[in-house]
Tab-separated table of C-alpha atoms and ligand atoms in Angstrom:
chain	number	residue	atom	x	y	z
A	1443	UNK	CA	-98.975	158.112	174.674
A	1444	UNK	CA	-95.545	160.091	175.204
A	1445	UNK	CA	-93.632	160.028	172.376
A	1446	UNK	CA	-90.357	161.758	172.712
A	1447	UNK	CA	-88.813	161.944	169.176
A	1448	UNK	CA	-85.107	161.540	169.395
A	1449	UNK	CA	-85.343	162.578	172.847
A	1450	UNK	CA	-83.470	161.123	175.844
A	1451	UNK	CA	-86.632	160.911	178.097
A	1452	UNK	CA	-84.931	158.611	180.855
A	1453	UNK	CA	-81.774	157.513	181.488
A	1454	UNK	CA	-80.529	153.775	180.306
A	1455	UNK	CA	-80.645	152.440	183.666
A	1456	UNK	CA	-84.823	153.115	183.860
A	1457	UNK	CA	-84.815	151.784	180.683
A	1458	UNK	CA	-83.951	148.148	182.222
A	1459	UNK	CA	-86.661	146.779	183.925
A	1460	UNK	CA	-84.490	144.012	185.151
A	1461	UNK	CA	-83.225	146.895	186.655
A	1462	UNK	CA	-79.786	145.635	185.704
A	1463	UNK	CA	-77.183	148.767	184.855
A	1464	UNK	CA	-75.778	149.250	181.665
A	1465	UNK	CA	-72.166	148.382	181.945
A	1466	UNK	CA	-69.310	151.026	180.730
A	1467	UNK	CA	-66.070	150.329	179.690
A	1468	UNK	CA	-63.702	151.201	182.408
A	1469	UNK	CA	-60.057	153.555	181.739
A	1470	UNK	CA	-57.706	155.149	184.823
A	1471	UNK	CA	-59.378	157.959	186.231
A	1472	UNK	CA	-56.133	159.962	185.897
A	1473	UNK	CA	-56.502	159.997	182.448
A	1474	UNK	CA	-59.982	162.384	183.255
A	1475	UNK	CA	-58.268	164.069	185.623
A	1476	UNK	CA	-55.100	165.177	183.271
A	1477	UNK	CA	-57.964	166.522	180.669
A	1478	UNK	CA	-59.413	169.206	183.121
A	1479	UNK	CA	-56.362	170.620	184.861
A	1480	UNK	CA	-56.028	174.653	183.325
A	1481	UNK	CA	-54.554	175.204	180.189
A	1482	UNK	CA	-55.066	178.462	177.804
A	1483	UNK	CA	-54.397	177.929	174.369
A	1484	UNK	CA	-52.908	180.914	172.429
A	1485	UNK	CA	-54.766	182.966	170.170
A	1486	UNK	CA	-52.956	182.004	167.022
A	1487	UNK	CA	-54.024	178.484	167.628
A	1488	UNK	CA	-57.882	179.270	167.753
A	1489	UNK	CA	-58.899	182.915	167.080
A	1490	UNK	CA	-62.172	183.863	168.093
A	1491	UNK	CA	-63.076	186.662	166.042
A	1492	UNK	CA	-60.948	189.481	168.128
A	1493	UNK	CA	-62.769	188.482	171.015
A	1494	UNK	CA	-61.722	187.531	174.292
A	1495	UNK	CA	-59.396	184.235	174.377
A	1496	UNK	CA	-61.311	180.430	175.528
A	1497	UNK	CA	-59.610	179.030	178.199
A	1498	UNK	CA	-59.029	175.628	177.662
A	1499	UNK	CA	-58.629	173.136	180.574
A	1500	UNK	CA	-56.018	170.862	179.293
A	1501	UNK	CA	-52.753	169.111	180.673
A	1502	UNK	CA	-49.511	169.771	178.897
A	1503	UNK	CA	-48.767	166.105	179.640
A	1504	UNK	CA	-52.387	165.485	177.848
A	1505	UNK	CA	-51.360	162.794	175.097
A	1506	UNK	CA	-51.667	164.802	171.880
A	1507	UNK	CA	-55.155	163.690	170.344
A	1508	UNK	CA	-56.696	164.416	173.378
A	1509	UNK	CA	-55.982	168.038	173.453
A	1510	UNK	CA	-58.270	169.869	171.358
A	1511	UNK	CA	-55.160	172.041	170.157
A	1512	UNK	CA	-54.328	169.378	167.749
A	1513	UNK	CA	-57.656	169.680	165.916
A	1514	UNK	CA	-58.722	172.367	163.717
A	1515	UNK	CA	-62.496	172.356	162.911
A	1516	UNK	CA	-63.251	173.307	159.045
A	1517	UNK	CA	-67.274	172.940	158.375
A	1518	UNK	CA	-70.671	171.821	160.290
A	1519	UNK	CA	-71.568	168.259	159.233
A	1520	UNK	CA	-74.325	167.768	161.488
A	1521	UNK	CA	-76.125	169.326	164.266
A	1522	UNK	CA	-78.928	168.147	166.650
A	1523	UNK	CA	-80.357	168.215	170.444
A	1524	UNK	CA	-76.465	167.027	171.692
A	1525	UNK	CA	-74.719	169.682	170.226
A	1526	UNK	CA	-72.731	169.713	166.591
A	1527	UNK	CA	-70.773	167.416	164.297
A	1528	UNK	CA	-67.574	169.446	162.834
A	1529	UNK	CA	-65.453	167.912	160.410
A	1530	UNK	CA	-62.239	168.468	161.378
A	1531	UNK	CA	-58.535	167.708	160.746
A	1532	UNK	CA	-56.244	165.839	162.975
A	1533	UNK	CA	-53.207	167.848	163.265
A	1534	UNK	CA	-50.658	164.961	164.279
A	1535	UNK	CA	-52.274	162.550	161.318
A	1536	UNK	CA	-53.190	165.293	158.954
A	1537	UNK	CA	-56.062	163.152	158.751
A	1538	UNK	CA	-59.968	164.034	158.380
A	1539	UNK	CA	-62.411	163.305	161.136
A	1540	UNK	CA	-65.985	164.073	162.142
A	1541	UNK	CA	-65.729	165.215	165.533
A	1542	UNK	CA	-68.940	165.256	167.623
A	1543	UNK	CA	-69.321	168.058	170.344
A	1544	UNK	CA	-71.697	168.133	173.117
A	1545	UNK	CA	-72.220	170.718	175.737
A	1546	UNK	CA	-72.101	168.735	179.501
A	1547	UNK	CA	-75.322	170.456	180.543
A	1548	UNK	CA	-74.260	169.894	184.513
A	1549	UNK	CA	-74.151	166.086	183.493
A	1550	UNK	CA	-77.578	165.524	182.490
A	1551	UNK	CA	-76.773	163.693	179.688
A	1552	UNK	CA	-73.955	161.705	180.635
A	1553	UNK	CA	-75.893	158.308	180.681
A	1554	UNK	CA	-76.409	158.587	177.342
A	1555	UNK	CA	-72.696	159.628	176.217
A	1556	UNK	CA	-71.615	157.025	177.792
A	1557	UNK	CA	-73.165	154.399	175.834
A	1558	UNK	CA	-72.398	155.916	172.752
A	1559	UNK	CA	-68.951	156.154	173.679
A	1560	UNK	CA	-69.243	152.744	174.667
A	1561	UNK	CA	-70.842	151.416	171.162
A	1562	UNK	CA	-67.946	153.927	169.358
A	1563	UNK	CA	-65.390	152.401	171.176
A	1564	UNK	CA	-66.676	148.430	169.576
A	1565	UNK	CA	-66.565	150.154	166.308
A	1566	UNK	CA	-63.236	148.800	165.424
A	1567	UNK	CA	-64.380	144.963	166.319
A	1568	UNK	CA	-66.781	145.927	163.195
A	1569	UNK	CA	-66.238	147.375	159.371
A	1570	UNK	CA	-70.041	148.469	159.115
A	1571	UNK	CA	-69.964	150.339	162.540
A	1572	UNK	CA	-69.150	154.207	163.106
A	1573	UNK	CA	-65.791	154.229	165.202
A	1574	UNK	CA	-64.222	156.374	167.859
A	1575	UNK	CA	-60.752	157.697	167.595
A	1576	UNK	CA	-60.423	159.243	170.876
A	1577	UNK	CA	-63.261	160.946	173.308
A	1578	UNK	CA	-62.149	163.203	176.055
A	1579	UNK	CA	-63.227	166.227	177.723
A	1580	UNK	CA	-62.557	169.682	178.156
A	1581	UNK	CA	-63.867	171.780	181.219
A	1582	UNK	CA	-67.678	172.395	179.483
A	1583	UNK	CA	-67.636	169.640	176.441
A	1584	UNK	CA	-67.391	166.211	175.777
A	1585	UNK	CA	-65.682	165.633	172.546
A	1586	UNK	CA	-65.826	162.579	170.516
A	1587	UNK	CA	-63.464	162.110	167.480
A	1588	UNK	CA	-64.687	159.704	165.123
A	1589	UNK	CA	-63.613	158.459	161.351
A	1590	UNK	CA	-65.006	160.851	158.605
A	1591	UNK	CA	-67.710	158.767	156.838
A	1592	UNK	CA	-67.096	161.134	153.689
A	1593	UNK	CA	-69.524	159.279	151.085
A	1594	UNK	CA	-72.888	161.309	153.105
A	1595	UNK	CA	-75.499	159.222	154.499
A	1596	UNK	CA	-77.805	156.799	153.139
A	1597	UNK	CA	-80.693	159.055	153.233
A	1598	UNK	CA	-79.095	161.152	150.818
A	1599	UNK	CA	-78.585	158.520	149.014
A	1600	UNK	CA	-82.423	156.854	148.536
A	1601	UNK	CA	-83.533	160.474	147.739
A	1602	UNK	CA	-81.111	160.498	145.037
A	1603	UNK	CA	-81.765	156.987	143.807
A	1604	UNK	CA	-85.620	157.150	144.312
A	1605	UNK	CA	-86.039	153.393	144.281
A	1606	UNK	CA	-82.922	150.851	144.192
A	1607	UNK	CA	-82.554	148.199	142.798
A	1608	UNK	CA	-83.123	144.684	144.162
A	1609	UNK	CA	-78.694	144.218	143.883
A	1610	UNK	CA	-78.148	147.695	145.657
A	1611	UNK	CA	-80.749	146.779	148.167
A	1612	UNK	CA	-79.113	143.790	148.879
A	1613	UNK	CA	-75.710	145.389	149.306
A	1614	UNK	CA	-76.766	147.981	151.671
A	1615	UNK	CA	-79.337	145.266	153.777
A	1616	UNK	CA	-76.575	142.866	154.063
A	1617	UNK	CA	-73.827	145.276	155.541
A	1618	UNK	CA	-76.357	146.631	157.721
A	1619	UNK	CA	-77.503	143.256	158.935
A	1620	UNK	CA	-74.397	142.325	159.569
A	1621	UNK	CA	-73.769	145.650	162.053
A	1622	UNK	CA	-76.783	144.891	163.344
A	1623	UNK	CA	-76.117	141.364	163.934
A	1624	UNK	CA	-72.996	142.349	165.954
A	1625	UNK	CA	-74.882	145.215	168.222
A	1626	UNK	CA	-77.300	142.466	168.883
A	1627	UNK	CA	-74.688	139.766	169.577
A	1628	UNK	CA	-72.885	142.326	172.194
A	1629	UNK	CA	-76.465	143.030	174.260
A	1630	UNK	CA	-76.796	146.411	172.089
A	1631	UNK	CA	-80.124	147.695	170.761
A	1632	UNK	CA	-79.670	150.614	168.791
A	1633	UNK	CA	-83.294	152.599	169.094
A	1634	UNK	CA	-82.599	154.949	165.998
A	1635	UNK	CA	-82.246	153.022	163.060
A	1636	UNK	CA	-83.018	155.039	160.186
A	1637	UNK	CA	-81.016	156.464	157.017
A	1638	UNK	CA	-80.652	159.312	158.616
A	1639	UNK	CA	-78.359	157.829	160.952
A	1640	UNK	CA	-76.787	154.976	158.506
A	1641	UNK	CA	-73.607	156.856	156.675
A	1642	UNK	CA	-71.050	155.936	153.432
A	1643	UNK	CA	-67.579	155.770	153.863
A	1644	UNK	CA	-65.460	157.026	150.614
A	1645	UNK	CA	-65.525	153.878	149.164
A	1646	UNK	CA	-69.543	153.596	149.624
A	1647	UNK	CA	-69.619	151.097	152.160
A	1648	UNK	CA	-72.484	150.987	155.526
A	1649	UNK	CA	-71.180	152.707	158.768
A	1650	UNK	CA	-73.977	152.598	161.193
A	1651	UNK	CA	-73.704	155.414	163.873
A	1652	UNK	CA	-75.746	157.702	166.107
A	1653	UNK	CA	-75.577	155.340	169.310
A	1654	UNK	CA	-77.025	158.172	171.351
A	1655	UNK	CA	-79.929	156.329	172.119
A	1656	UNK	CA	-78.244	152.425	172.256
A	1657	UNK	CA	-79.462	150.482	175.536
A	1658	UNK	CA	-76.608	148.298	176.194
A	1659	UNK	CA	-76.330	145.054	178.754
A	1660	UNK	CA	-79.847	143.437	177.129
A	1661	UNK	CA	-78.358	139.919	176.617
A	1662	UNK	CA	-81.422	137.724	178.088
A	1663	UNK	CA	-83.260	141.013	179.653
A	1664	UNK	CA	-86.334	141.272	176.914
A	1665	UNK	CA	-87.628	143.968	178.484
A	1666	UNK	CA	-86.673	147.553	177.726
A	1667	UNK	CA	-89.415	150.628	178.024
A	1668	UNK	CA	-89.824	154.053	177.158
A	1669	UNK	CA	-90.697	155.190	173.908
A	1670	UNK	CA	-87.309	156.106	172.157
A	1671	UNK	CA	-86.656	156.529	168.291
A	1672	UNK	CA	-87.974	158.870	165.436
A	1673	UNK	CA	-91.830	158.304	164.287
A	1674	UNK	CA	-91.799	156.095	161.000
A	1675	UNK	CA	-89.450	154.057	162.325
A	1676	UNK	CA	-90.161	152.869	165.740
A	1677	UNK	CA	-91.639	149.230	166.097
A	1678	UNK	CA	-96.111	148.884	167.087
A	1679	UNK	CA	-94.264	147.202	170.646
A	1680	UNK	CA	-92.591	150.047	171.267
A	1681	UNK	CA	-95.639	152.642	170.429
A	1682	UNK	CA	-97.520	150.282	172.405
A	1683	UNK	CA	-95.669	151.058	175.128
A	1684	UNK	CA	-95.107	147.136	175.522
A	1685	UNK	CA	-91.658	145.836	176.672
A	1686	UNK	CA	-89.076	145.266	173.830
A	1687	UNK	CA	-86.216	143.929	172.363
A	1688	UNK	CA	-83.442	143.762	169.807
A	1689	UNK	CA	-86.900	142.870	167.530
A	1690	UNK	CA	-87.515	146.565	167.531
A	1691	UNK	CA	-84.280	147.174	165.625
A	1692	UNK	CA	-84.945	144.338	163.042
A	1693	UNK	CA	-88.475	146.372	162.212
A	1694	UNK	CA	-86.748	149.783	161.431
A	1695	UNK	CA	-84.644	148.008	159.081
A	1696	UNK	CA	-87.383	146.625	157.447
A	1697	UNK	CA	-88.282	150.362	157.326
A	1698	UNK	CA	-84.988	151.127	156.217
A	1699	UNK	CA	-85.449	148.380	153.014
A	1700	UNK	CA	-88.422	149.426	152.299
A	1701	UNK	CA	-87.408	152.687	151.776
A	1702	UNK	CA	-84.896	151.905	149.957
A	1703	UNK	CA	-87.166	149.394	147.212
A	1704	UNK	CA	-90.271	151.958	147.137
A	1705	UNK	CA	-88.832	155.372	147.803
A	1706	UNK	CA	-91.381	155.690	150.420
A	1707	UNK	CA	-91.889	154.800	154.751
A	1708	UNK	CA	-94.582	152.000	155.030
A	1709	UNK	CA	-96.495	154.586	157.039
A	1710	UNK	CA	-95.747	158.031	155.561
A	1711	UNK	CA	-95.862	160.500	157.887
A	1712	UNK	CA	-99.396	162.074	158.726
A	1713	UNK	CA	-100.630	165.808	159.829
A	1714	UNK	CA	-101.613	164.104	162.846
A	1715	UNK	CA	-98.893	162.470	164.627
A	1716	UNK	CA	-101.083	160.397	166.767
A	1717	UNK	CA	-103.013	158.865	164.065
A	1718	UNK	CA	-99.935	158.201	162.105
A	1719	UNK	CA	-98.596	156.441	165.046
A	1720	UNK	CA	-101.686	153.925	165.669
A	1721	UNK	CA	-101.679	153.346	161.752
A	1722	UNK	CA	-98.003	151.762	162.586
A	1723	UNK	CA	-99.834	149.952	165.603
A	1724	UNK	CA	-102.884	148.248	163.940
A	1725	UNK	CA	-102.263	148.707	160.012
A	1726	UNK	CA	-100.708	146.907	157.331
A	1727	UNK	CA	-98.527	148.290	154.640
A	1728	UNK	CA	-99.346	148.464	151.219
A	1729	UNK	CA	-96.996	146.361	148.934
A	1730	UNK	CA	-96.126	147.735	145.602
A	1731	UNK	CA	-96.966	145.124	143.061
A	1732	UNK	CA	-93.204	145.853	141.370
A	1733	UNK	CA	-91.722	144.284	144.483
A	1734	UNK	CA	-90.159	140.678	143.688
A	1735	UNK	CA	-91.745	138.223	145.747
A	1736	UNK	CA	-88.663	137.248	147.869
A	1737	UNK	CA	-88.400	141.044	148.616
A	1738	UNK	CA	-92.151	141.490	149.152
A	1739	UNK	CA	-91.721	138.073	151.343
A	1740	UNK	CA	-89.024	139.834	153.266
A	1741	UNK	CA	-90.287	143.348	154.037
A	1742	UNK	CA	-93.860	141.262	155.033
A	1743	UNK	CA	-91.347	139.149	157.523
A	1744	UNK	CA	-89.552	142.224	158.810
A	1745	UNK	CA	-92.880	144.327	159.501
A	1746	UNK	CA	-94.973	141.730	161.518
A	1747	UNK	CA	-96.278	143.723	163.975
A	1748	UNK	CA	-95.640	140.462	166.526
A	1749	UNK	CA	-92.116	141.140	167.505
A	1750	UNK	CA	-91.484	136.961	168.556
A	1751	UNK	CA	-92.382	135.836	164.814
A	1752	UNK	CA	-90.590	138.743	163.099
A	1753	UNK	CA	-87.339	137.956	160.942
A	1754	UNK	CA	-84.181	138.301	162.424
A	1755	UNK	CA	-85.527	137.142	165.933
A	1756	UNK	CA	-87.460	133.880	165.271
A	1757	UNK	CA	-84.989	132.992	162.325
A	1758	UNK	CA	-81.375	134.333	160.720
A	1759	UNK	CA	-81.931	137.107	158.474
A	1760	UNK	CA	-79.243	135.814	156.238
A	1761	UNK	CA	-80.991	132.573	155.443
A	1762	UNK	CA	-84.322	134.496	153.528
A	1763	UNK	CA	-84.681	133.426	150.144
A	1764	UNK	CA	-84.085	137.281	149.089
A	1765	UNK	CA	-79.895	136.725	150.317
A	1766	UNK	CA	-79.772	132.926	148.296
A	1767	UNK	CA	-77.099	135.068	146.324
A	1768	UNK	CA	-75.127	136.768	148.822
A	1769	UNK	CA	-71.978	135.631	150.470
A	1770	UNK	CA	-72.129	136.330	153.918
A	1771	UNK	CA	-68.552	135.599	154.539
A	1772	UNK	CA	-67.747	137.992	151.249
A	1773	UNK	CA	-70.113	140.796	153.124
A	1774	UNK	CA	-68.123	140.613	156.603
A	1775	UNK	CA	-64.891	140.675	155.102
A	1776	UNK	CA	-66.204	143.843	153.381
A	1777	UNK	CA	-65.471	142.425	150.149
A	1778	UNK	CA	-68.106	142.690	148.051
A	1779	UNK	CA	-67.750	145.871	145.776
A	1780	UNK	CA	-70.209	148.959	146.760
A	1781	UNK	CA	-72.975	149.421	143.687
A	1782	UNK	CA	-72.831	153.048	143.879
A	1783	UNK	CA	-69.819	155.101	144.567
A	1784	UNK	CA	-70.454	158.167	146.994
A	1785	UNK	CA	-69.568	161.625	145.633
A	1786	UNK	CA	-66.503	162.501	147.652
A	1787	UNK	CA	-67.669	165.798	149.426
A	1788	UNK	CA	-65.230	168.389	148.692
A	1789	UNK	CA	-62.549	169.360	151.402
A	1790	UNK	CA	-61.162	171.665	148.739
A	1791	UNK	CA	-61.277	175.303	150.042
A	1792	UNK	CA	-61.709	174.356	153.749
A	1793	UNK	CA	-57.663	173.644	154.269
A	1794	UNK	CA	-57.922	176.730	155.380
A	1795	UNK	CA	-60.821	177.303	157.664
A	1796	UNK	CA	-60.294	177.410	161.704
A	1797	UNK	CA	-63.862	177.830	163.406
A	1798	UNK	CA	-63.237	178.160	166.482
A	1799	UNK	CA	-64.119	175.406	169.150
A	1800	UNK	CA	-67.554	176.702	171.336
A	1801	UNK	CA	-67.017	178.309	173.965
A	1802	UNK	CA	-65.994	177.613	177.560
A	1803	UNK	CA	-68.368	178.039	180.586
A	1804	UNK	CA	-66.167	178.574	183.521
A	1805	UNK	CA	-69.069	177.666	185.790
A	1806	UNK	CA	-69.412	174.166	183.983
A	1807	UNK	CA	-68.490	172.344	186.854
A	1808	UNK	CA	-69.314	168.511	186.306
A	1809	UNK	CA	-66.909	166.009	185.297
A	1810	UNK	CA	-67.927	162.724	183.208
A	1811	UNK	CA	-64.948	160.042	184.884
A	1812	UNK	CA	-63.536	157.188	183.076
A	1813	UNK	CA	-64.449	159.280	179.773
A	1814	UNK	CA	-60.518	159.613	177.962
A	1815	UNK	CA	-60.122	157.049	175.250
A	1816	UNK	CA	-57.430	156.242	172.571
A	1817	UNK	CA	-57.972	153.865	170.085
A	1818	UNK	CA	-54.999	151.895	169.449
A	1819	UNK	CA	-54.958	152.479	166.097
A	1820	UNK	CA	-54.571	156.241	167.082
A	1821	UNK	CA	-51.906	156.245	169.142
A	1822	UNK	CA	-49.020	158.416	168.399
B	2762	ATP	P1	-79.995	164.629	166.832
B	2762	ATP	O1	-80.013	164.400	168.308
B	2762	ATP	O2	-80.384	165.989	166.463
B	2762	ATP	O3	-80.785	163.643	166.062
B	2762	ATP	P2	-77.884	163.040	166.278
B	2762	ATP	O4	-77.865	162.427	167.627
B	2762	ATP	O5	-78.723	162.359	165.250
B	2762	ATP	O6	-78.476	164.459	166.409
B	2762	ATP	P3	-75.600	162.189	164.753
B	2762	ATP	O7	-76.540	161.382	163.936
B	2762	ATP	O8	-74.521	161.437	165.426
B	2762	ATP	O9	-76.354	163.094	165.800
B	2762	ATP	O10	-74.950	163.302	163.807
B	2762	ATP	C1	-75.760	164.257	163.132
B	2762	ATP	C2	-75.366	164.306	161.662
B	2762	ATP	O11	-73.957	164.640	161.543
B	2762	ATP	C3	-75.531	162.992	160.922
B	2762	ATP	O12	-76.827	162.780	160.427
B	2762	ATP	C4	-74.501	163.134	159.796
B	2762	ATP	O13	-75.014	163.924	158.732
B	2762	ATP	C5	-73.379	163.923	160.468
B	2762	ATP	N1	-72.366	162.985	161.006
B	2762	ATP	C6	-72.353	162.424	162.234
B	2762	ATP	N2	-71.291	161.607	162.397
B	2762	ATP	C7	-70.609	161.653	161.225
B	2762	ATP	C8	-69.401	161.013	160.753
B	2762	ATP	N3	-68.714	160.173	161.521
B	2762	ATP	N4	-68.988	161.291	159.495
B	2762	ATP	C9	-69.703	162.143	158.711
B	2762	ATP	N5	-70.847	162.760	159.083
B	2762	ATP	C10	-71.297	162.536	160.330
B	2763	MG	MG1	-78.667	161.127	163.975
């Protein structure tokens, strides 16, 4: 068995064997073209610790919040195999973002971005998804602007909370279901469900993000390979190295809640990663007796290791016993009132920081077209 934790082993396409292509959203090429014509930026804008000055590859007819001029980076929020998440402010807006920055590596991973950028872009169709302002490109990065989620993620949270309660659990499971419902209703699997990846806006609502590893265009194809995801949370088909589904998504939430009711994965992780791995294939979780029985009856639905009989493919999610209380209208009008709220992280002290933005490879020479986007509730 390969397993390739959080690691884009083949591009979306393989992973169709319909051998349909994922689809991406298409924008005028000019608008690519405008965001790599030369540009340098003066120092005062960025200083780079008296060293030489970037050169910047931007058009001064660039619309502003696709020039990287107009955003001033202030602290790391993330970082991983793409490159980093800055939080940043928005010049124009004075407004906070999170803006994700990923090195073009002569293309290699442009498959991948584009799917994300793809998923970002949807955000605004959906209150529990991560959105994209903007993405664009400079001559060496791909940059992808996206709202601050300022309340942390939700694996902060459960290690703060321990074990929730059965009302916060259903709070959090019913915003993400209803994300997840919408990926899955758009021919979206995500692949990387986890906590990890599930964040808090200020108020201490879901935003689901991380698409870097969505397959997209799986309406009525059932059949997606290669082993994608992070151990503890992938689905026994998927380890089995059996075609998949959308199921695979409705397992790592069941991972997800029951996290969230015990404090602990269903299969902790082990010293040995294979053996931990054919535990998830072949072995049942242990159910804490404190569980309710509609919870217990709802984690035991979401982790059948049969992906056709597991909840939220063979029947709605929202009609288990363990929602009888919830409103599901209430939830997607993001109207019921968050059980915990997030503590705000401080932006007090950054105002002001300028990191500078990485550098510039001159001999970056690849282009990702069709990449500039402006969402329309960012234009100027
Ligand atoms: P890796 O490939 O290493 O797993 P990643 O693909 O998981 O990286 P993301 O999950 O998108 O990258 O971002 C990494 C981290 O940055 C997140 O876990 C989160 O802490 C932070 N982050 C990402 N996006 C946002 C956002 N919109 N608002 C606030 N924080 C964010
Ligand atoms: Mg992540």
């Amino acid at each position: 068995m390969d397993l390739k934790k959080k690691k884009r082993s083949s591009s979306p396409e393989e992973d169709l064997s319909a051998g349909k292509r994922t689809c991406c959203r298409k924008t005028s090429t000019t608008e690519d073209e405008r965001c790599i014509t030369k540009r340098s930026r003066s120092p005062e804008e960025h200083p780079i610790d008296g060293k030489e000055e970037k050169r910047i590859r931007v058009d001064t007819k660039t619309p502003p919040s696709l020039s990287i001029t107009n955003y001033r980076l202030m602290k790391e929020l993330g970082k991983g195999n793409f490159g980093r998440v800055m939080l940043a402010s928005y010049a124009i807006k004075d407004q906070l973002v999170a803006v994700k920055i990923m090195p073009k590596k002569n293309g290699k991973e442009f498959k991948y971005v584009r799917g994300e950028a793809q998923v970002l872009q949807l955000g605004r169709e959906c209150p529990f998804l991560c959105r994209a302002f903007t993405t664009f490109q400079t001559q060496s990065h791909l940059m992808m602007v996206l709202e601050y989620a300022r309340g942390g993620t939700l694996e902060s949270l459960i290690k703060k909370q321990k074990n929730m309660n059965s009302q916060k659990i259903l709070f959090y499971s019913s915003e993400i279901a209803v994300g997840l419902q919408f990926l899955h209703a758009k021919g979206i699997v995500h692949r990387d469900l986890k906590p990890e990846n599930v964040f808090l806006d200020e108020q201490g609502h879901i935003k689901i993000g991380d698409f870097g590893l969505v397959c997209t265009n799986t309406v009525e194809h059932k059949t997606l390979s290669g082993i994608y995801g992070t151990p503890g949370y992938i689905a026994p088909e998927i380890l089995s190295e059996d075609p998949y589904d959308a199921a695979a998504d409705w397992w790592s939430f069941g991972v997800i809640v029951y996290e969230m009711a015990t404090g602990n994965l269903p299969f902790p992780p082990e010293r040995n990663l294979k053996h931990h791995l054919k535990t998830i294939i072949y072995e049942k979780p242990r159910y804490p007796k404190s569980l309710g029985p509609e919870l217990r009856d709802l984690l035991q639905q979401l982790l059948k290791k049969t992906p056709d009989t597991r909840l939220g493919v063979y029947s709605n999610i929202r009609d288990h016993p363990f929602y009888s209380s919830i409103d599901w209208v209430k939830v997607e009008r993001k109207q019921l009132v968050p059980p915990v709220k997030p503590k705000m992280r401080s932006v007090a002290g950054l105002c002001n920081r300028n990191i500078p933005f990485p550098k510039e490879d001159p001999r970056e020479t690849s282009v990702l077209e069709n990449f500039s986007y402006v969402d329309p509730s960012w234009q100027e």
